[in-house]
Coordinates of C-alpha atoms in Angstrom, one line a residue:
Chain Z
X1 CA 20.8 6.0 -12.8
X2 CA 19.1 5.4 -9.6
X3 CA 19.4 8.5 -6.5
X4 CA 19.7 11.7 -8.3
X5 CA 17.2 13.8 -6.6
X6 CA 15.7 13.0 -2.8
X7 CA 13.0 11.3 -3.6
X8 CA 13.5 7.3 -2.8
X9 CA 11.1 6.2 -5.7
X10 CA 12.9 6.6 -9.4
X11 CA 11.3 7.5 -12.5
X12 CA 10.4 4.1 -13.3
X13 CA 8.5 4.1 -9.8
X14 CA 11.2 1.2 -8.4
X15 CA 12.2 1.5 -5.3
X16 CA 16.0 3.3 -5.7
X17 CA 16.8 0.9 -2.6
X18 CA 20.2 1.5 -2.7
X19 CA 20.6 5.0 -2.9
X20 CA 20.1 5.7 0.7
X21 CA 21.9 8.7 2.2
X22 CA 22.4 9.1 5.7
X23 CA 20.6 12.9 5.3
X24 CA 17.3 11.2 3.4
X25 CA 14.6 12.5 6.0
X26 CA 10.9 12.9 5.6
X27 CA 10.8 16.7 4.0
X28 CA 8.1 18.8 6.3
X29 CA 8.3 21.4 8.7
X30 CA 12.1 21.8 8.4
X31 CA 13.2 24.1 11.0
X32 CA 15.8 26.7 9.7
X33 CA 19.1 26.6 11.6
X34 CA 19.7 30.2 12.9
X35 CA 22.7 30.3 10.4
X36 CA 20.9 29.2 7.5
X37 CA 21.2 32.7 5.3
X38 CA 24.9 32.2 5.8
X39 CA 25.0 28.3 4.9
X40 CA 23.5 29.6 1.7
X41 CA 25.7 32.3 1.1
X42 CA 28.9 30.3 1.3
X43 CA 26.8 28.1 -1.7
X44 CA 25.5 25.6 1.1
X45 CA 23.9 22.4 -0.4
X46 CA 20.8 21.8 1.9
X47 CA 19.3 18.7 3.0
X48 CA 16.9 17.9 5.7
X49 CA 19.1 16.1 8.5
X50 CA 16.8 15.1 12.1
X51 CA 14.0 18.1 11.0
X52 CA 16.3 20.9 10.3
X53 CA 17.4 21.8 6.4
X54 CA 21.1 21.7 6.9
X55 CA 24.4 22.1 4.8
X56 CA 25.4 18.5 3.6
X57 CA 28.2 20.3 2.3
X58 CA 29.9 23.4 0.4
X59 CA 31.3 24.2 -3.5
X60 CA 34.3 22.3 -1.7
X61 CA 32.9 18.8 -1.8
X62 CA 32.5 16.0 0.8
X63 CA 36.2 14.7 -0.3
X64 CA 38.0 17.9 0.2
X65 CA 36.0 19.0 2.8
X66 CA 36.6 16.0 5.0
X67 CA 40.8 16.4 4.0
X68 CA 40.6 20.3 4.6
X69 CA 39.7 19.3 8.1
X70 CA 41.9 16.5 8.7
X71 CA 44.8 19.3 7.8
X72 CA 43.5 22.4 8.9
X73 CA 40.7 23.7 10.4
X74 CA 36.7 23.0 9.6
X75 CA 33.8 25.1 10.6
X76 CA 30.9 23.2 11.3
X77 CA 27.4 24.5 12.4
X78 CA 26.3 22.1 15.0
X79 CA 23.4 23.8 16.2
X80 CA 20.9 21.4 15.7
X81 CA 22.0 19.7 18.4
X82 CA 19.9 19.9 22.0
X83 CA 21.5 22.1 24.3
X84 CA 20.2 22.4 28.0
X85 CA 21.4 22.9 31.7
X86 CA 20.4 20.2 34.4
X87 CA 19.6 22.4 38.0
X88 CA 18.7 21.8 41.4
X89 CA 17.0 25.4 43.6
X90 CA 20.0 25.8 45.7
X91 CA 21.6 22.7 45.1
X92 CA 25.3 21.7 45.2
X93 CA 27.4 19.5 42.3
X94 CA 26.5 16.2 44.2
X95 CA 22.8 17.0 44.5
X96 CA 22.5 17.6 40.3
X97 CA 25.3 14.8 39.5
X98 CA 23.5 12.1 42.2
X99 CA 20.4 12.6 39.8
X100 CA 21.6 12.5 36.6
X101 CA 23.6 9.5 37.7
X102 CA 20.1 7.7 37.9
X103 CA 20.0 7.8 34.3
X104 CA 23.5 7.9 32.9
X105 CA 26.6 5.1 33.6
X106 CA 29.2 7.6 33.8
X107 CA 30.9 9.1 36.9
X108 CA 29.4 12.6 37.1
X109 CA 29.8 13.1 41.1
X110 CA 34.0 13.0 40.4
X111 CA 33.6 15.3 37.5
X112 CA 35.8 18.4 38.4
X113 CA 34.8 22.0 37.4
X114 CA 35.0 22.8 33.6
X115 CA 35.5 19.0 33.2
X116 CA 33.1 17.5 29.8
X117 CA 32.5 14.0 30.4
X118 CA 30.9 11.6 27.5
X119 CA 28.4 9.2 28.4
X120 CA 24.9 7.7 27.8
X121 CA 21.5 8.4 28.6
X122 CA 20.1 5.0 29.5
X123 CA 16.5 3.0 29.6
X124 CA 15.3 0.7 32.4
X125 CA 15.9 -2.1 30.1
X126 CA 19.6 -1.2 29.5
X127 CA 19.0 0.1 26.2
X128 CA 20.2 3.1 25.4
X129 CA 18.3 6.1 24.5
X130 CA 21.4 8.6 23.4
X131 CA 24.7 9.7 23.9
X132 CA 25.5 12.8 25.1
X133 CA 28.1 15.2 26.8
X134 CA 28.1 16.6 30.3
X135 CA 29.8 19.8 31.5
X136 CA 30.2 20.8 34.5
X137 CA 30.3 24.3 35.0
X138 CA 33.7 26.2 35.3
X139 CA 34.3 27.4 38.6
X140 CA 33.8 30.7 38.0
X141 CA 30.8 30.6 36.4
X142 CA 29.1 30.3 39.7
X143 CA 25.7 28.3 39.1
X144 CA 27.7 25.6 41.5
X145 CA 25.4 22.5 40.6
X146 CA 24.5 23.5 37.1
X147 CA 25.6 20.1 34.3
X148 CA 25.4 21.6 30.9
X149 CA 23.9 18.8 28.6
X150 CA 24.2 18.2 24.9
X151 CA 22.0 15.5 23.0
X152 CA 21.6 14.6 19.4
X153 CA 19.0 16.6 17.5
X154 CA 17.3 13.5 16.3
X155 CA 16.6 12.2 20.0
X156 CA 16.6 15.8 21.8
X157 CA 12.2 16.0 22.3
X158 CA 12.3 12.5 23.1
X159 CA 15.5 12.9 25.6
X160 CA 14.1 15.9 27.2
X161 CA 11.0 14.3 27.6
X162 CA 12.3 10.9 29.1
X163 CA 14.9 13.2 31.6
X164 CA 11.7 15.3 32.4
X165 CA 9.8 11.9 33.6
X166 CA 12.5 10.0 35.5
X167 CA 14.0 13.5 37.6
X168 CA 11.1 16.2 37.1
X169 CA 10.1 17.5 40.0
X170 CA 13.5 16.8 42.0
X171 CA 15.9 18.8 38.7
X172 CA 14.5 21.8 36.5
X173 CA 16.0 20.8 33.0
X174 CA 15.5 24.6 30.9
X175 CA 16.8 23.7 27.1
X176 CA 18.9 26.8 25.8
X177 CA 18.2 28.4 22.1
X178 CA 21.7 28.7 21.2
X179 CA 23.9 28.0 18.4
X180 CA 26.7 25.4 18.8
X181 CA 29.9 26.1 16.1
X182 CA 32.5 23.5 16.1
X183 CA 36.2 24.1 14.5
X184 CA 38.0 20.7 13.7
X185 CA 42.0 19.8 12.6
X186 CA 45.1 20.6 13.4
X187 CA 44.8 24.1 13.3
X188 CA 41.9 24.9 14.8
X189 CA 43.7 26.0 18.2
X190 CA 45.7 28.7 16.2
X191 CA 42.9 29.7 15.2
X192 CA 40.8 30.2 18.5
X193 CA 44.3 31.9 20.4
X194 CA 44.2 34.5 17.7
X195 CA 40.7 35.5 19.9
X196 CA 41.1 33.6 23.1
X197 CA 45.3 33.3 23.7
X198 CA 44.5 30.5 26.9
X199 CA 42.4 28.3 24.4
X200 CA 45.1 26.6 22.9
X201 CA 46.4 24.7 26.5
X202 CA 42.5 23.9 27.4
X203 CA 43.2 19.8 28.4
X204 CA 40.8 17.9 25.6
X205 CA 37.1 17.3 27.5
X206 CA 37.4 21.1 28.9
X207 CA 35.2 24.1 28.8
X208 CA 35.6 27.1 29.9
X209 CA 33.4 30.5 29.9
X210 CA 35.1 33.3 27.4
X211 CA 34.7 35.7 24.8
X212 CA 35.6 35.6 21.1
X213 CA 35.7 37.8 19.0
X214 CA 33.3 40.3 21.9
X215 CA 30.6 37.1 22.2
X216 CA 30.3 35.6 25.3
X217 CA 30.7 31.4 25.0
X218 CA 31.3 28.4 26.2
X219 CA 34.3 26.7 24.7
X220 CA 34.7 23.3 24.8
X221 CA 37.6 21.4 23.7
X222 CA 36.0 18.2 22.5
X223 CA 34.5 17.1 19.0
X224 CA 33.0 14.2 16.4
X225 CA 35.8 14.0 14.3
X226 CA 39.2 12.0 15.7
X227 CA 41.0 15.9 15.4
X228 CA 42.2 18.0 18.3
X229 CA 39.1 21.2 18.2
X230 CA 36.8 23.2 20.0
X231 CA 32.7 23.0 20.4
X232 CA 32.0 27.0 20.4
X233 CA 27.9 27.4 22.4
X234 CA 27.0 31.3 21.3
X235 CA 24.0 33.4 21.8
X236 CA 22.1 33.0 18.3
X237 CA 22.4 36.9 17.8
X238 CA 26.3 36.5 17.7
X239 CA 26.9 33.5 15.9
X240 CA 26.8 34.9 12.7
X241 CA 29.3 37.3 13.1
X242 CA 31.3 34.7 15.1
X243 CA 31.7 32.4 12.0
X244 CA 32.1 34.8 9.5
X245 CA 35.2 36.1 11.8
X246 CA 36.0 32.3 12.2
X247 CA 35.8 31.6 8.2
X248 CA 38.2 34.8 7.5
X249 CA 41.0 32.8 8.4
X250 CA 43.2 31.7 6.0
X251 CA 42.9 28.3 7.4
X252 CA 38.9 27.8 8.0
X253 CA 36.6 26.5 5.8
X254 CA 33.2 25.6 6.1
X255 CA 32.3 21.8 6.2
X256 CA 28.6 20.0 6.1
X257 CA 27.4 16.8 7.5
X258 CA 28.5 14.8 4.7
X259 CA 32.2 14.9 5.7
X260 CA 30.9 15.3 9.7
X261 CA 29.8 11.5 8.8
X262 CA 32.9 10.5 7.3
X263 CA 35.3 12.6 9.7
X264 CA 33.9 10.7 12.5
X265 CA 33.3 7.1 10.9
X266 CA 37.2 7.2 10.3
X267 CA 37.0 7.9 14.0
X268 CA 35.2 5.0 15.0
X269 CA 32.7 7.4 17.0
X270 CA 28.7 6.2 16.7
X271 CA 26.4 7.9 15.3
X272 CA 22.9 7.6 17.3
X273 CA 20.1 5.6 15.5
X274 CA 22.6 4.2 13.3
X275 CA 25.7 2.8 15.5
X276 CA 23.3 2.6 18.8
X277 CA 19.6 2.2 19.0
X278 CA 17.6 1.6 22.2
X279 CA 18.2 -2.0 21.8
X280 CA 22.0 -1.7 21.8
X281 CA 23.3 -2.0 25.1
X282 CA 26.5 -0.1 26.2
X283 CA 28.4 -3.4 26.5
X284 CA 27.3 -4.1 23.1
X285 CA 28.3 -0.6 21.7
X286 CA 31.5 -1.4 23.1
X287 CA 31.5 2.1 24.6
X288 CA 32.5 0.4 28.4
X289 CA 35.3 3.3 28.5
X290 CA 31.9 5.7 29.3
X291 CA 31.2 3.8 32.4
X292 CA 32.7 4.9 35.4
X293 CA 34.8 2.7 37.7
X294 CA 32.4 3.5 40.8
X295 CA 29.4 2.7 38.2
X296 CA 30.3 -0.1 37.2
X297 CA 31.1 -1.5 40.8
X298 CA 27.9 -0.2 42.8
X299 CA 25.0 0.2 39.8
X300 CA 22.3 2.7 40.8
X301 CA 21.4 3.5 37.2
X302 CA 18.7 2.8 34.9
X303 CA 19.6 -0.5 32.9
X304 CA 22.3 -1.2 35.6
X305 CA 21.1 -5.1 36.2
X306 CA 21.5 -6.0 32.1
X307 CA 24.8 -4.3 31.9
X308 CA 26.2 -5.4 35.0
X309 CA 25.5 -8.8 33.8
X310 CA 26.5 -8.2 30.3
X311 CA 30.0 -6.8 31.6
X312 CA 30.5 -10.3 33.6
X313 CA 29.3 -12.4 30.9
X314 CA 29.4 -10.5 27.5
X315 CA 26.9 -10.2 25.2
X316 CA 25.9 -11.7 22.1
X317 CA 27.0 -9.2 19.4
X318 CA 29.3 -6.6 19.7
X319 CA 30.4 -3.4 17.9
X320 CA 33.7 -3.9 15.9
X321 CA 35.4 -1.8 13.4
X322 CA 35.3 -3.1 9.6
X323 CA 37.9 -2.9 6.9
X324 CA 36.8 -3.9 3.3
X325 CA 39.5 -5.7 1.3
X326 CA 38.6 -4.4 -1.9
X327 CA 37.2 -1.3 -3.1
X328 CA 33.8 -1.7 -2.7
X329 CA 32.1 0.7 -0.1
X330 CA 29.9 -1.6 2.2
X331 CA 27.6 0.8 3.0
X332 CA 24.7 0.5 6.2
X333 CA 22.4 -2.1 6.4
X334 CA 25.1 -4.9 4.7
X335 CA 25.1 -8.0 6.1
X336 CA 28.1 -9.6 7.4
X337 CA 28.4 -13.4 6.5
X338 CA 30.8 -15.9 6.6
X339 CA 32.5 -17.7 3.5
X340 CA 29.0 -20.2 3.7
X341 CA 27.6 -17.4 3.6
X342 CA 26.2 -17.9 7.4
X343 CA 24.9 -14.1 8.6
X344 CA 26.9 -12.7 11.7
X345 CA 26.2 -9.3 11.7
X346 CA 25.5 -6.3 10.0
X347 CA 27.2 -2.9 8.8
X348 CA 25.9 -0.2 11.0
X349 CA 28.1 2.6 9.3
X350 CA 30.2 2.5 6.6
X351 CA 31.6 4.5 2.8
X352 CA 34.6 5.6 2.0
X353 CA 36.8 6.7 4.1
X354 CA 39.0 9.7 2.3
X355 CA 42.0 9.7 5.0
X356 CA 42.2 6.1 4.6
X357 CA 41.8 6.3 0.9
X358 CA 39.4 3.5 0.8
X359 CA 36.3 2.1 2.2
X360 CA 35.6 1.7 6.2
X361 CA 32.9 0.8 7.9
X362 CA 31.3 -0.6 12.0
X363 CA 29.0 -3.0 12.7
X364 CA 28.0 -5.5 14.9
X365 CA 29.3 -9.2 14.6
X366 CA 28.3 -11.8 16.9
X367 CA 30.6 -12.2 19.9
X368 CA 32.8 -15.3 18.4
X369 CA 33.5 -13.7 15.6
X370 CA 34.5 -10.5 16.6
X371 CA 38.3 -11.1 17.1
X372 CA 40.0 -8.3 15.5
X373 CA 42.2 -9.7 12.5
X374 CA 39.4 -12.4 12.0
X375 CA 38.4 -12.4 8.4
X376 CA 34.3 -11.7 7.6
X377 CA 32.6 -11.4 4.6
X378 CA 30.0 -8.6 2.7
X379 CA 27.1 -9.2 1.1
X380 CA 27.4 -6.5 -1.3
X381 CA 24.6 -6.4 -4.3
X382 CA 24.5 -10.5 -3.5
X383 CA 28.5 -10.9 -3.8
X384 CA 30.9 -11.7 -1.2
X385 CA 33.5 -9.1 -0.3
X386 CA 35.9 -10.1 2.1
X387 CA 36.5 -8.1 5.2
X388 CA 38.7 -7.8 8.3
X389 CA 37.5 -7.0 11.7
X390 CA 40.0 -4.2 12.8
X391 CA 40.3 -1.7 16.0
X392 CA 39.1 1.4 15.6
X393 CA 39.5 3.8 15.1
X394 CA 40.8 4.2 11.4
X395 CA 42.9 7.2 12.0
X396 CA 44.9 7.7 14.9
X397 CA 43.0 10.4 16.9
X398 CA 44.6 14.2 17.3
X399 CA 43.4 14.8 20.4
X400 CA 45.3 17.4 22.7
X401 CA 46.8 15.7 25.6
X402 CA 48.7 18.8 27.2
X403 CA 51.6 21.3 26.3
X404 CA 54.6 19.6 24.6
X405 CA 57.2 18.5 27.4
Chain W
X1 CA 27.3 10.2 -34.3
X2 CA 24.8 11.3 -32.0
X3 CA 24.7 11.6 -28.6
X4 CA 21.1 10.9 -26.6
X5 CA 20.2 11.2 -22.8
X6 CA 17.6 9.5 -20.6
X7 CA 15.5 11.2 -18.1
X8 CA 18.0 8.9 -15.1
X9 CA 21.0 10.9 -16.3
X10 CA 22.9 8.4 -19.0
X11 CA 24.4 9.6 -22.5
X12 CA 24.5 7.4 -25.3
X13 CA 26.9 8.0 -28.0
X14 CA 26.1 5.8 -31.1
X15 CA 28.6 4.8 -34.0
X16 CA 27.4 2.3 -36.0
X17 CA 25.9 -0.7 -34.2
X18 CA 27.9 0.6 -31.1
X19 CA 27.0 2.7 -28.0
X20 CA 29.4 4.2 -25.8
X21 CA 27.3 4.9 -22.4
X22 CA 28.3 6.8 -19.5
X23 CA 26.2 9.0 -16.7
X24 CA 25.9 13.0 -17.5
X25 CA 28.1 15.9 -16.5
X26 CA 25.2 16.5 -14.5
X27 CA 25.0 13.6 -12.7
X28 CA 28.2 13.1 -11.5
X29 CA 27.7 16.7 -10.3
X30 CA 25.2 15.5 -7.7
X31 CA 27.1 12.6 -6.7
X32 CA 30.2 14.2 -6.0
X33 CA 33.4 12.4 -5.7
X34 CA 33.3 8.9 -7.4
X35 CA 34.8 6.3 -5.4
X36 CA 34.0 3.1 -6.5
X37 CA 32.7 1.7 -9.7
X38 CA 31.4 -1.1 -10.5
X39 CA 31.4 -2.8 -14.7
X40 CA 29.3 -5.8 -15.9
X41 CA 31.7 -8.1 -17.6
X42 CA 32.2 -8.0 -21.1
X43 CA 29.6 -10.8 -23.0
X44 CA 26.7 -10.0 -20.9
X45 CA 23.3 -8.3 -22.0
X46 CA 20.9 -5.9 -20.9
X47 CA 17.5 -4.9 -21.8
X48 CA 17.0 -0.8 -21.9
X49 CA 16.3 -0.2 -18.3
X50 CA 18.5 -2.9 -16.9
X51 CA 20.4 -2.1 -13.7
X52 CA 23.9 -2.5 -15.2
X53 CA 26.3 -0.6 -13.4
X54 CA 26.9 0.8 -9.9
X55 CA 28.5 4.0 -9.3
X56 CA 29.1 5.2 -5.2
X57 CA 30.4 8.3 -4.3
X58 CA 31.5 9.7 -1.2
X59 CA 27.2 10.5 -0.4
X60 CA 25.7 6.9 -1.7
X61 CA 25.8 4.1 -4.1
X62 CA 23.7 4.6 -7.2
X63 CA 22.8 1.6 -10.0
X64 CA 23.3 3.3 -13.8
X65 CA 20.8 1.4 -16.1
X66 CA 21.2 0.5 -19.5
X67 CA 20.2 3.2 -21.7
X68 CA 19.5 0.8 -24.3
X69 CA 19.4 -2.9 -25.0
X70 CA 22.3 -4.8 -25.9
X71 CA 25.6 -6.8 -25.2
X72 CA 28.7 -5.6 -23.4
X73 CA 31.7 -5.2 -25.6
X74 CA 33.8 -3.1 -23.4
X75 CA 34.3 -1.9 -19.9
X76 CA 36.1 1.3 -19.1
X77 CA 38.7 -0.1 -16.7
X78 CA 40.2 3.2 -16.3
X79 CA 37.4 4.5 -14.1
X80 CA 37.7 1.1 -12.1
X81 CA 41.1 1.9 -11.3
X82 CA 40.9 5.4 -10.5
X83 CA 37.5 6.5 -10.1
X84 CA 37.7 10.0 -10.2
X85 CA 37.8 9.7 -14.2
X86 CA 34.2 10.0 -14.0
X87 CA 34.1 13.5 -12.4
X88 CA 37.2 14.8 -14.7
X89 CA 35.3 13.7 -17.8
X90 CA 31.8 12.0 -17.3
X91 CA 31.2 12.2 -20.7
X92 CA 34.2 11.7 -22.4
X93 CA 36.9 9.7 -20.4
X94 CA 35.0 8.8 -17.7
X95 CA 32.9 6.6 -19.7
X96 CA 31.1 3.5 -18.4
X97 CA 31.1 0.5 -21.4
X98 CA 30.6 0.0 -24.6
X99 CA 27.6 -2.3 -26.4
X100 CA 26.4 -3.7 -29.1
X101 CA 22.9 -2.4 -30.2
X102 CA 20.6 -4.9 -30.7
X103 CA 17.2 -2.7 -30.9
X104 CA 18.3 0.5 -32.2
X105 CA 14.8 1.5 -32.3
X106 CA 15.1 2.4 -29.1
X107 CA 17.3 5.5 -29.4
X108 CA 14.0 7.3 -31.0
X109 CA 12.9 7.6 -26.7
X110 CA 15.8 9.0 -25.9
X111 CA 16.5 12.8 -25.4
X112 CA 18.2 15.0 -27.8
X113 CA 20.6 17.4 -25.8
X114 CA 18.9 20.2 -26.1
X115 CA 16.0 18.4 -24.2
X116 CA 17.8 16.4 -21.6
X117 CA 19.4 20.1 -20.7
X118 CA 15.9 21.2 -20.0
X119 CA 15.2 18.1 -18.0
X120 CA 18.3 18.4 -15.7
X121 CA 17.6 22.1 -14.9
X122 CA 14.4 20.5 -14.1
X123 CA 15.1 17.2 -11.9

């Protein structure tokens, strides 16, 4: 059988062209995640994922990993990720957020103190380059202007780089070595009150400067995986003794990027350089939540003319969320056809979805066809499968809204 | 009855002019959870090397060639139904189909247990 191994050739020297993982990566110059010894120790799997050798998953298994979280609590280790702080010498909120606003849609000025906002880091052309989060420092943090930004491993040189260009010499952007944990589920505020008893009423898209367990953090109450959670940024000497007091719990487990991908495809959230790429417009992504009101009306960002336009007029293919009728995973890359067996679109993401208990996937369908409860069809291994075009996300999302009334 | 290997993870298990094929305890090891699996129909051939079968877990989608050559006289539609036969019992109930030989010359390639152990440590 074709895909046992990482190499994409099989014995025969045939192309294994459809054993493509998301985690396949060229293998050199792997960077170590600070956290690796322990990854191993809890019987880690290791893969190369964006340059770092990372935990695809543990003894647990994608399946179970991806439930355990959905129930409890999952530990994941994040720190691949791009951390880094956006500063003006001296300057206040408005100075930092009027410049990143240049190259982000979303409304950053209005962003309140300890407030995480999501949005896009965007190219002249409209394209976008990644998404990302932006915090704005808790009040008493001091540091009044400071935005704390965090990009996707795979784009983090490149994003550094391209914010470097359009602000340097008006913003210092200093990237911060520091490990970033993330607990998951349902009971991953229990959890983090045990160390931290004002954690659990954080509003979702909140930070706030603390210490668990003696390490000083940032704790963010925000995520990738549809669950109510917590993004944990820790000094790289502390982390380890952070998770292993986080993976005592009764109700912690460790989880790797396999179920990461499957927690947050039964989310509907996109995963850069798969779901987006710099040709994907916002508009396109159908992410127009991450554009602020005041954006959208007055522009003033890189890309602004295409999706201004794009918002008045559409565009020609959009992102939409794909249910298989049958069994069959459609996985990335399938195309999307109609019953003549006409191409529409493509799968972007997709597998099984263990929630659902049954394949899921996203793509992008031209415009007309991308009514939800139209009927499309796969082209899997030359059959068609049919397919309905369905909201996402899959699950219906945990996300804390506030203390029960 | 003897059970043979190949180096891309399939057991053969031959009775008579029949083979019983299926993927190794090791392979469905590496895949993980079995979600979906795809039979040929019954009546159809395969020359040894044949992409035959797909089998996708929860990581990726993988084709399972034909160990040998020969026609399909049985699929295993338990682990169609419920796909997680093949990581209870790759090599017993989780098996893929049954054929009918029709170069039995070509079991001599395979791997004897004993080797295809040595291979998966290995691979």
């Amino acid at each position: 059988m074709s895909g046992m191994g990482m190499t994409s050739e099989d014995s025969r020297g045939r192309k294994a062209g459809r054993a493509r993982c998301l985690w396949e990566t060229r293998v050199s110059d792997l960077k170590q995640l600070p956290l690796d010894g322990l990854h191993r120790e809890l019987g880690g799997k290791m893969v190369p994922f964006a340059g770092y050798d990372m935990p695809v998953q543990y003894p647990m298994g994608v399946k179970e990993e991806h439930l355990w979280t959905r129930e409890k609590a999952g530990l994941f280790d994040v720190s691949h990720m791009g951390q880094a702080v956006l500063s003006v010498e001296g300057g206040s909120h408005e100075d930092v957020a009027a410049l990143i606003e240049e190259i982000v849609p979303g409304e950053i000025r209005k962003l309140g103190h300890g407030r995480i906002r999501y949005t896009l880091l965007m190219a002249d052309d409209g394209g976008v380059l990644d998404d990302l989060m932006i915090t704005r420092l808790p009040k008493e943090v001091g540091h009044a202007g400071d935005l704390v930004l965090v990009v996707n491993a795979a784009c983090k040189d490149a994003d550094y780089a391209y914010i470097e260009k359009q602000l340097g010499g008006r913003a210092t952007l200093s990237v911060k070595d520091r490990c970033l944990l993330a607990l998951q589920g349902p009971k991953a505020h229990e959890v983090i009150a045990e160390l931290d008893p004002e954690a659990s009423t954080m509003p979702f898209m909140s930070a706030r400067v603390t210490q668990l367990a003696g390490a000083n953090v940032m704790l963010s109450r925000c995520g990738y995986t549809g669950e109510d959670g917590y993004e944990i940024s820790v000094a790289n000497k502390d982390a380890d003794a952070l998770a292993r007091k986080l993976l005592a719990h009764d109700d912690v487990a460790p989880i790797g990027l396999g179920a990461r991908d499957s927690l947050r495809l039964e989310a509907g959230l996109c995963l850069y350089g798969h779901d987006m790429t710099p040709e994907t417009s916002p508009v396109g992504a159908n992410l127009t939540f991450a554009l602020g009101k005041r954006r959208r009306e007055e522009g003033g960002f890189a890309g602004a003319e295409r999706v201004l336009r794009e918002l008045n007029n559409g565009c020609g293919e959009i992102r939409v969320g794909i249910k298989p009728s049958g069994r069959a995973p459609a996985r990335e890359g399938t195309e999307v056809k109609l019953e003549d067996g006409t191409t529409i679109g493509r799968v972007t993401s997709g597998g099984f979805g263990p929630t659902v208990g049954g394949p899921v996937a996203m793509g992008y369908v031209q415009r007309q066809h991308a009514e939800e409860g139209g009927t499309v069809h796969l082209d899997i291994r030359g059959k068609l499968h049919p397919a309905e075009i369905v909201r996402l996300p899959f699950i219906e999302p945990r996300y804390y809204r506030g203390p029960s009334k | 009855m003897t059970t043979k290997f190949t180096k891309d993870h399939e057991w053969v298990r031959v009775e008579g002019d029949t083979a019983t094929v299926g993927i190794t305890k090791h392979a469905a090891e590496q895949l993980g959870d079995v979600v979906f699996v795809e039979l040929p129909d019954v009546g159809n051939s395969f020359t040894q090397g044949d992409d035959m079968a797909v089998v996708e877990s929860v990581k990726a989608a993988s084709d399972v060639y034909a160990p040998v050559s020969g026609e399909i006289i049985e699929g295993n539609g338990s682990i169609v139904d419920a796909p997680e036969t093949v990581n209870d019992g790759p090599e017993e109930g989780g098996w893929f189909v049954k054929m009918k030989l029709s170069n039995p010359s070509e079991l001599d390639e395979l791997m004897d247990e004993a080797a295809y152990k040595e291979h998966a440590a290995n691979s």
